[in-house]
Coordinates of C-alpha atoms (C1' of nucleotides) in Angstrom, one line a residue:
Chain E
M1 CA 0.5 -0.3 0.2
G2 CA 1.2 3.1 -1.5
R3 CA 5.0 1.4 -1.5
T4 CA 7.3 4.1 -4.0
P5 CA 7.5 1.6 -7.2
C6 CA 11.4 0.6 -7.5
C7 CA 11.2 1.5 -10.9
D8 CA 10.9 5.3 -9.8
K9 CA 14.3 6.8 -9.4
V10 CA 15.7 8.9 -11.6
G11 CA 17.9 7.8 -14.4
L12 CA 16.5 4.4 -14.5
K13 CA 15.9 3.3 -18.1
K14 CA 11.9 1.5 -18.7
G15 CA 11.3 -0.2 -22.1
P16 CA 12.4 -2.8 -23.9
W17 CA 15.7 -4.4 -23.9
T18 CA 18.9 -4.2 -25.8
P19 CA 21.5 -6.8 -26.4
E20 CA 24.2 -4.7 -24.5
E21 CA 21.8 -5.2 -21.8
D22 CA 20.8 -8.8 -21.9
Q23 CA 24.8 -9.4 -22.3
K24 CA 25.2 -7.2 -19.1
L25 CA 22.7 -9.1 -17.0
L26 CA 23.5 -13.1 -18.5
A27 CA 27.4 -12.1 -18.1
Y28 CA 26.4 -11.0 -14.2
I29 CA 24.0 -14.5 -13.5
D30 CA 25.5 -16.5 -15.2
E31 CA 29.3 -15.4 -12.7
H32 CA 27.7 -14.6 -9.1
G33 CA 23.9 -15.9 -9.2
H34 CA 21.4 -13.0 -9.8
G35 CA 21.6 -12.8 -5.7
S36 CA 19.3 -10.4 -4.6
W37 CA 18.0 -8.8 -7.9
R38 CA 17.7 -5.4 -5.8
A39 CA 21.7 -4.7 -5.9
L40 CA 21.7 -6.8 -9.1
P41 CA 21.4 -3.9 -11.2
F42 CA 24.9 -1.9 -10.1
K43 CA 26.8 -4.4 -9.9
A44 CA 25.2 -5.9 -13.0
G45 CA 25.9 -2.2 -14.2
L46 CA 23.0 -1.8 -15.4
Q47 CA 20.1 0.7 -15.4
R48 CA 17.3 -1.3 -14.7
C49 CA 15.9 -1.3 -11.5
G50 CA 15.4 -5.4 -9.9
K51 CA 12.2 -6.2 -10.9
S52 CA 12.9 -5.6 -14.3
C53 CA 16.1 -8.0 -14.4
R54 CA 14.0 -10.4 -12.3
L55 CA 11.3 -10.4 -14.9
R56 CA 14.1 -10.3 -18.1
W57 CA 15.6 -12.5 -16.2
T58 CA 12.4 -14.8 -15.6
N59 CA 10.9 -14.9 -18.5
Y60 CA 13.7 -14.4 -21.4
L61 CA 17.2 -14.8 -20.9
R62 CA 16.6 -17.9 -18.6
P63 CA 18.6 -20.5 -20.4
D64 CA 15.7 -23.5 -19.4
I65 CA 13.2 -20.9 -21.2
K66 CA 11.4 -22.5 -24.7
R67 CA 10.6 -19.8 -27.0
G68 CA 8.0 -20.5 -30.4
K69 CA 5.1 -22.2 -30.8
F70 CA 3.0 -23.8 -28.4
S71 CA 2.7 -27.6 -29.2
L72 CA -1.0 -28.8 -29.9
Q73 CA 0.1 -31.2 -26.5
E74 CA 1.1 -27.5 -24.9
E75 CA -1.9 -26.1 -26.0
Q76 CA -4.4 -29.5 -24.4
T77 CA -2.8 -28.9 -21.4
I78 CA -3.1 -25.1 -20.3
I79 CA -7.1 -25.3 -21.5
Q80 CA -7.6 -28.4 -19.3
L81 CA -5.2 -27.2 -16.4
H82 CA -7.2 -23.7 -16.8
A83 CA -10.1 -25.4 -16.9
L84 CA -9.6 -26.3 -13.8
L85 CA -7.7 -23.4 -12.0
G86 CA -8.7 -20.6 -13.8
N87 CA -6.8 -17.8 -14.3
R88 CA -3.4 -18.9 -11.4
W89 CA -0.7 -19.0 -15.1
S90 CA 2.3 -20.0 -12.3
A91 CA 0.1 -23.3 -10.6
I92 CA -0.6 -23.7 -15.1
A93 CA 3.6 -22.9 -15.9
T94 CA 4.4 -25.7 -13.4
H95 CA 2.5 -28.1 -15.4
L96 CA 4.7 -27.2 -18.5
P97 CA 8.4 -27.5 -18.7
K98 CA 9.9 -24.3 -19.3
R99 CA 7.2 -22.2 -20.5
T100 CA 6.9 -19.8 -18.4
D101 CA 3.5 -18.3 -16.7
N102 CA 3.9 -15.0 -19.2
E103 CA 4.0 -16.9 -22.1
I104 CA 1.4 -19.0 -21.3
K105 CA -0.5 -16.1 -20.4
N106 CA 0.2 -14.4 -23.6
Y107 CA -0.7 -17.0 -25.4
W108 CA -4.1 -18.3 -23.6
N109 CA -5.0 -14.4 -24.0
T110 CA -4.4 -13.9 -27.7
H111 CA -4.8 -17.8 -29.4
L112 CA -6.8 -19.8 -27.0
K113 CA -8.9 -17.3 -24.7
K114 CA -10.5 -16.6 -28.6
R115 CA -10.7 -19.9 -30.0
L116 CA -12.4 -21.1 -27.2
T117 CA -15.2 -18.2 -27.3
K118 CA -15.5 -18.9 -31.2
M119 CA -16.4 -22.6 -29.8
G120 CA -19.4 -21.1 -28.1
I121 CA -18.1 -21.9 -24.8
D122 CA -17.0 -19.5 -21.7
P123 CA -13.5 -19.6 -21.9
V124 CA -13.7 -18.3 -18.4
T125 CA -16.4 -21.1 -16.9
H126 CA -15.3 -23.4 -20.0
K127 CA -19.2 -23.7 -20.4
P128 CA -21.2 -23.3 -23.3
K129 CA -21.5 -19.4 -23.5
N130 CA -25.4 -20.1 -22.7
E131 CA -25.4 -22.4 -20.7
A132 CA -27.1 -20.3 -17.9
L133 CA -30.4 -20.5 -19.6
L134 CA -30.3 -24.3 -20.1
S135 CA -32.2 -26.2 -16.9
N136 CA -31.2 -26.4 -14.6
D137 CA -31.2 -30.7 -12.9
G138 CA -28.5 -33.3 -14.1
Q139 CA -25.9 -30.6 -15.9
S140 CA -26.4 -28.0 -13.1
K141 CA -25.8 -31.0 -10.8
N142 CA -22.6 -32.3 -13.2
A143 CA -21.5 -28.6 -12.8
A144 CA -21.9 -28.6 -9.3
N145 CA -19.8 -31.7 -9.3
L146 CA -16.5 -29.9 -11.4
S147 CA -16.5 -27.2 -10.1
H148 CA -16.1 -29.7 -6.8
M149 CA -13.0 -31.0 -8.7
A150 CA -11.9 -28.2 -10.4
Q151 CA -11.2 -26.8 -5.9
W152 CA -9.8 -29.8 -5.1
E153 CA -7.3 -29.3 -7.8
S154 CA -6.4 -26.7 -7.1
A155 CA -6.6 -26.8 -3.4
R156 CA -3.5 -29.5 -4.4
L157 CA -2.0 -27.9 -6.5
E158 CA -1.6 -25.0 -3.3
A159 CA -0.5 -27.3 -1.4
E160 CA 2.1 -28.8 -2.9
A161 CA 3.6 -25.8 -3.7
R162 CA 3.9 -25.4 -0.3
L163 CA 5.7 -28.5 -0.3
V164 CA 8.0 -27.8 -2.8
R165 CA 8.8 -24.1 -1.0
Q166 CA 8.8 -26.2 2.3
S167 CA 11.6 -28.4 0.9
K168 CA 13.8 -26.1 -1.0
L169 CA 14.8 -24.2 1.9
R170 CA 14.7 -27.5 3.7
S171 CA 17.1 -28.6 1.2
N172 CA 21.0 -27.3 1.5
S173 CA 23.3 -29.7 -0.6
N174 CA 22.7 -28.9 -4.1
S175 CA 24.7 -26.6 -6.5
N176 CA 23.0 -23.7 -8.6
S177 CA 24.9 -24.9 -11.7
F178 CA 22.9 -24.0 -15.7
G179 CA 23.9 -27.6 -16.2
S180 CA 20.9 -29.4 -14.1
L181 CA 17.7 -27.5 -15.2
P182 CA 14.6 -27.3 -12.8
G183 CA 11.4 -26.1 -14.1
P184 CA 10.5 -22.9 -15.0
N185 CA 9.5 -21.9 -11.9
E186 CA 12.0 -22.9 -10.3
F187 CA 14.7 -21.8 -11.7
T188 CA 17.0 -19.9 -8.7
P189 CA 20.4 -19.5 -9.7
V190 CA 21.4 -18.0 -6.4
S191 CA 25.1 -18.3 -6.0
N192 CA 25.3 -18.2 -2.4
K193 CA 21.6 -19.9 -2.0
P194 CA 21.3 -23.2 -2.5
V195 CA 18.5 -25.1 -3.3
G196 CA 16.7 -27.8 -4.3
P197 CA 16.6 -30.3 -6.1
P198 CA 14.2 -29.6 -9.3
T199 CA 11.0 -31.4 -9.2
P200 CA 9.4 -33.1 -11.8
P201 CA 6.3 -32.3 -12.7
R202 CA 3.7 -34.1 -10.8
C203 CA 0.7 -35.6 -12.0
P204 CA -2.4 -33.9 -10.4
D205 CA -3.5 -37.1 -8.7
I206 CA -7.0 -36.2 -7.9
L207 CA -7.4 -36.1 -11.9
K208 CA -6.6 -39.4 -11.9
A209 CA -9.2 -39.6 -9.1
W210 CA -11.6 -37.9 -10.7
T211 CA -10.4 -40.0 -14.1
G212 CA -10.2 -43.1 -11.5
T213 CA -14.2 -42.8 -10.5
V214 CA -15.7 -44.1 -13.9
W215 CA -12.4 -47.2 -14.6
T216 CA -15.2 -49.8 -14.1
N217 CA -12.2 -52.9 -14.4
K218 CA -9.2 -53.3 -13.5
P219 CA -5.8 -51.2 -14.4
G220 CA -5.4 -52.6 -17.7
E221 CA -9.0 -54.5 -18.7
A222 CA -11.0 -53.2 -21.0
G223 CA -13.3 -50.4 -18.6
G224 CA -10.2 -50.3 -16.8
P225 CA -7.4 -47.4 -16.1
P226 CA -4.9 -47.5 -18.2
P227 CA -2.2 -49.1 -17.3
A228 CA 0.5 -47.4 -15.4
S229 CA 2.6 -47.2 -18.5
L230 CA 0.1 -45.3 -19.6
G231 CA 0.0 -42.6 -16.5
C232 CA 2.1 -41.2 -14.3
D233 CA 3.9 -44.0 -13.4
L234 CA 5.1 -42.3 -10.2
E235 CA 6.6 -44.3 -7.6
S236 CA 4.8 -45.1 -4.6
P237 CA 4.1 -48.2 -4.1
T238 CA 2.8 -48.3 -0.8
S239 CA 0.2 -45.1 -1.5
T240 CA -2.9 -45.8 -1.5
L241 CA -6.3 -44.5 -1.1
S242 CA -9.9 -44.5 0.4
Y243 CA -13.1 -43.2 -0.5
S244 CA -16.1 -43.1 0.6
T245 CA -19.0 -40.3 0.2
T246 CA -22.7 -40.7 -0.3
G247 CA -22.4 -37.7 -3.0
I248 CA -20.3 -34.7 -3.9
G249 CA -22.8 -31.8 -4.3
D250 CA -25.2 -33.2 -1.3
N251 CA -24.7 -32.4 2.8
T252 CA -23.0 -35.7 3.4
T253 CA -19.5 -36.4 3.7
G254 CA -17.1 -37.4 1.1
F255 CA -14.0 -38.9 2.0
I256 CA -10.1 -39.4 0.5
E257 CA -7.6 -40.1 2.2
F258 CA -4.0 -40.9 0.4
V259 CA -1.5 -42.6 2.4
G260 CA 1.7 -42.1 1.3
N261 CA 5.4 -42.7 1.9
S262 CA 6.9 -39.7 0.4
S263 CA 9.7 -38.3 2.1
E264 CA 9.0 -35.3 1.7
G265 CA 7.1 -33.4 5.0
I266 CA 3.2 -32.2 6.1
I267 CA 1.6 -29.5 4.3
G268 CA -1.6 -28.5 4.6
K269 CA -3.8 -25.3 5.0
E270 CA -5.4 -24.4 7.9
E271 CA -8.8 -21.6 8.1
G272 CA -9.4 -20.7 4.8
E273 CA -11.5 -19.0 3.4
G274 CA -15.0 -21.5 3.8
N275 CA -12.0 -24.1 3.0
N276 CA -10.6 -25.9 5.5
W277 CA -6.6 -27.5 5.0
K278 CA -5.7 -29.6 7.3
G279 CA -2.3 -31.9 7.8
I280 CA -2.3 -34.4 9.1
G281 CA 0.6 -37.6 10.1
N282 CA 4.2 -37.3 9.0
P283 CA 6.0 -38.6 6.0
S284 CA 5.3 -42.1 6.2
T285 CA 1.4 -41.5 6.7
Q286 CA 0.0 -37.9 4.9
L287 CA -2.8 -36.9 4.6
L288 CA -4.2 -33.8 3.7
E289 CA -8.0 -32.6 4.4
F290 CA -10.4 -30.8 2.5
K291 CA -13.8 -28.9 3.3
D292 CA -15.5 -26.9 1.5
G293 CA -18.2 -25.1 3.0
M294 CA -20.9 -28.0 2.3
E295 CA -19.5 -30.4 4.8
N296 CA -17.9 -32.3 2.1
S297 CA -14.1 -33.5 3.2
V298 CA -11.9 -34.5 0.7
S299 CA -7.4 -35.5 2.2
F300 CA -5.0 -35.1 0.1
G301 CA -1.6 -36.6 0.3
A302 CA 2.1 -35.6 -1.1
S303 CA 1.6 -39.8 -2.6
H304 CA 0.5 -41.1 -5.4
D305 CA -1.0 -44.6 -7.2
M306 CA -3.9 -44.8 -5.2
T307 CA -6.1 -47.6 -5.4
M308 CA -9.6 -46.6 -5.5
T309 CA -13.0 -48.2 -3.4
S310 CA -15.8 -47.1 -3.5
I311 CA -16.0 -43.6 -5.6
E312 CA -20.0 -44.9 -7.4
D313 CA -21.7 -41.7 -6.1
A314 CA -19.5 -38.9 -6.6
W315 CA -18.5 -39.8 -10.3
N316 CA -20.5 -42.3 -11.9
P317 CA -21.6 -42.5 -15.4
E318 CA -25.1 -40.9 -14.7
S319 CA -24.0 -37.9 -12.3
L320 CA -21.5 -37.3 -15.9
G321 CA -24.8 -37.4 -18.0
G322 CA -23.0 -40.5 -19.6
N323 CA -25.1 -43.4 -20.8
D324 CA -22.8 -45.8 -22.0
G325 CA -21.5 -46.1 -18.3
N326 CA -18.2 -45.3 -20.4
V327 CA -16.5 -41.3 -20.4
Y328 CA -13.8 -42.1 -22.1
S329 CA -15.3 -43.5 -24.9
G330 CA -14.1 -41.2 -27.0
N331 CA -10.8 -40.6 -28.4
F332 CA -9.8 -36.7 -27.3
M333 CA -7.6 -36.8 -30.5
N334 CA -10.5 -37.2 -32.1
G335 CA -13.2 -35.0 -30.3
F336 CA -11.4 -32.4 -28.2
T337 CA -8.4 -31.7 -30.4
E338 CA -10.1 -32.1 -33.5
L339 CA -12.7 -29.9 -32.1
L340 CA -10.7 -27.3 -30.7
L341 CA -8.7 -27.2 -34.2
N342 CA -11.3 -27.2 -35.8
S343 CA -13.2 -24.5 -34.9
S344 CA -9.9 -22.3 -35.0
G345 CA -9.8 -23.2 -38.6
D346 CA -5.8 -21.6 -38.9
R347 CA -4.3 -24.8 -37.5
S348 CA -3.4 -28.3 -38.6
V349 CA -2.8 -30.9 -36.6
S350 CA 0.8 -32.1 -37.3
D351 CA 1.8 -34.8 -34.7
G352 CA 0.6 -38.4 -35.2
G353 CA -1.6 -37.4 -38.0
D354 CA -4.4 -38.5 -36.2
G355 CA -7.5 -37.2 -35.6
E356 CA -8.2 -35.1 -39.0
S357 CA -11.1 -37.3 -39.4
D358 CA -14.4 -38.5 -37.9
S359 CA -15.5 -34.8 -37.0
G360 CA -19.3 -36.3 -37.3
G361 CA -21.0 -37.6 -34.5
D362 CA -20.3 -36.2 -30.4
G363 CA -18.5 -33.2 -32.1
G364 CA -19.1 -31.5 -28.8
A365 CA -19.0 -27.7 -29.7
S366 CA -19.8 -28.3 -33.8
G367 CA -19.9 -25.6 -35.7
G368 CA -18.1 -23.5 -34.4
G369 CA -20.4 -21.9 -31.4
S370 CA -23.5 -20.8 -32.9
G371 CA -24.5 -20.3 -29.6
S372 CA -28.3 -21.8 -30.1
G373 CA -29.6 -25.3 -30.4
S374 CA -31.5 -27.0 -28.0
G375 CA -30.4 -27.5 -24.0
D376 CA -29.8 -31.5 -25.1
E377 CA -27.3 -30.5 -27.3
Y378 CA -25.4 -27.6 -24.5
S379 CA -26.0 -30.8 -22.6
E380 CA -24.1 -33.1 -24.5
D381 CA -21.1 -30.5 -25.9
N382 CA -20.6 -29.7 -22.1
K383 CA -20.2 -33.6 -21.2
N384 CA -17.9 -34.0 -23.9
Y385 CA -16.0 -30.6 -23.6
W386 CA -15.2 -31.8 -20.0
N387 CA -14.9 -35.8 -20.8
S388 CA -12.2 -34.7 -23.4
I389 CA -10.0 -32.2 -20.9
L390 CA -10.4 -35.7 -18.3
D391 CA -9.9 -37.5 -20.8
L392 CA -6.5 -35.3 -21.8
V393 CA -5.1 -36.0 -17.9
N394 CA -5.8 -40.0 -18.8
S395 CA -4.3 -40.0 -22.1
S396 CA -1.0 -37.5 -21.5
P397 CA 1.5 -40.4 -23.2
S398 CA 3.5 -42.1 -20.9
D399 CA 6.8 -39.7 -21.5
S400 CA 4.5 -36.4 -21.2
P401 CA 6.5 -34.1 -19.5
M402 CA 3.5 -32.9 -17.9
F403 CA 1.7 -35.9 -16.0
Chain V
dA1 C1' 3.0 3.5 -51.3
dA2 C1' 0.6 4.7 -47.4
dT3 C1' -2.1 4.1 -44.0
dG4 C1' -4.8 2.7 -40.3
dA5 C1' -6.5 -1.9 -37.9
dC6 C1' -4.9 -5.5 -35.8
dC7 C1' -2.3 -9.1 -33.8
dA8 C1' 1.8 -10.6 -30.2
dC9 C1' 4.4 -10.5 -27.4
dA10 C1' 7.9 -8.1 -23.7
dA11 C1' 7.2 -5.7 -20.1
dC12 C1' 5.2 -2.6 -16.7
dC13 C1' 1.9 -1.8 -12.6
dG14 C1' 0.0 -2.9 -8.3
dC15 C1' -1.6 -5.8 -5.1
dC16 C1' 0.0 -9.9 -2.0
dT17 C1' 2.6 -12.6 0.6
dA18 C1' 6.9 -14.0 3.0
dC19 C1' 10.2 -13.3 5.8
dG20 C1' 13.9 -11.8 8.8
dG21 C1' 14.3 -7.9 12.0
Chain I
dG1 C1' 2.8 -8.1 16.5
dC2 C1' 4.5 -4.8 13.6
dC3 C1' 6.7 -2.6 9.7
dG4 C1' 9.5 -3.0 6.2
dT5 C1' 11.6 -5.2 2.5
dA6 C1' 11.7 -8.9 -1.3
dG7 C1' 10.0 -11.9 -4.4
dG8 C1' 6.2 -13.2 -6.9
dC9 C1' 2.0 -13.3 -9.2
dG10 C1' -2.4 -11.7 -12.2
dG11 C1' -3.3 -7.6 -14.7
dT12 C1' -2.9 -4.7 -18.1
dT13 C1' -0.3 -2.0 -21.3
dG14 C1' 2.4 0.0 -25.0
dT15 C1' 5.7 -1.5 -29.1
dG16 C1' 6.7 -3.4 -33.3
dG17 C1' 5.3 -6.0 -37.2
dT18 C1' 2.0 -7.6 -40.4
dC19 C1' -2.3 -7.0 -42.8
dA20 C1' -6.1 -5.2 -45.1
dT21 C1' -8.2 -1.5 -47.5

DNA sequence: AATGACCACAACCGCCTACGG
DNA sequence: GCCGTAGGCGGTTGTGGTCAT
């Protein structure tokens, strides 16, 4: 409040960086690390404020930044994560290695947002634009469920970020060489301030849990979850998940419990605004409980490889509006991606060569989002859209850096 | 060729939070 | 507990490039 901007000092340069300035900044950080950003400009001989230097470094000069066009998969990931997290660009960026939050934000605002709008999908809610006109019943129920899920994942990411911070604080044994590159938002080459090892992007566990809810069979079987090699194959062999609920969205209590063996500590948030986080346990048995205002509660742990027990009520096919008992009946590349790309009209699928045909059927927001149509169509569109998002999580290739 | 509209992206601004004294 | 500082985050603006007329 009322703090003077760091760039108010007379004589400090603003605006685009010159190659010379870039060179100075690079050379200085390469040799000394950035240390205190405030002191850096003077030491490096730059007529810039520290904040400007930091931004230039994190958004442009950092050696682990990938520049250029976003791949199809990156686009999918951004959309899917945005549907879950909203405009939390830094959180989204943690799932897109080598991309900065600023870059993702810009790309969203200039490309993806428009594309979704074109499709007739509200880029904020990721729902069909005039869904508000639709009747309630099952659809709003579904939306409520999805909203809940998004809340969970959002809260989980928040907790995960805390975990990272804590582990960074604990860690004091790693150098800051440029050789091993951490995630985009974790690169902190401070010479005298060791940082933790780069943490690989982690699987959004809760999404797996969501998708898991509709697996009716065992892994590998038809209707069952994909084998570990297809999803996130994270090493936490003793992790378990138990879940019981009488329905998300009603006033009874749902409960998920993750028990893991991660070596990381316990994280938790207590007494949020309307949401309560509770950290329970020790490094070998972690529990994180989330309660929302509706007395639903979910517990997370920093663990993976969950085993689902009972969850039908929350995420059975009916609650998602499916009739065939299989939410994953659509192939993502043939569904959501095509839907997206077709509507964009300015891109072509270049990888894999699939997904170019089969435009009929349940093609989601067909017709470029005409904005008219029956409630049933919207119901289908909405369903397909979200299913595709969930599908993406589920169908990420094993070598995907994202999940 | 000139000009204006539009687009893409780098950079800035202001607020918030964590942290140390 | 209070205060000041540093750093992070998300929204917005500025600027250069491209396209259409």
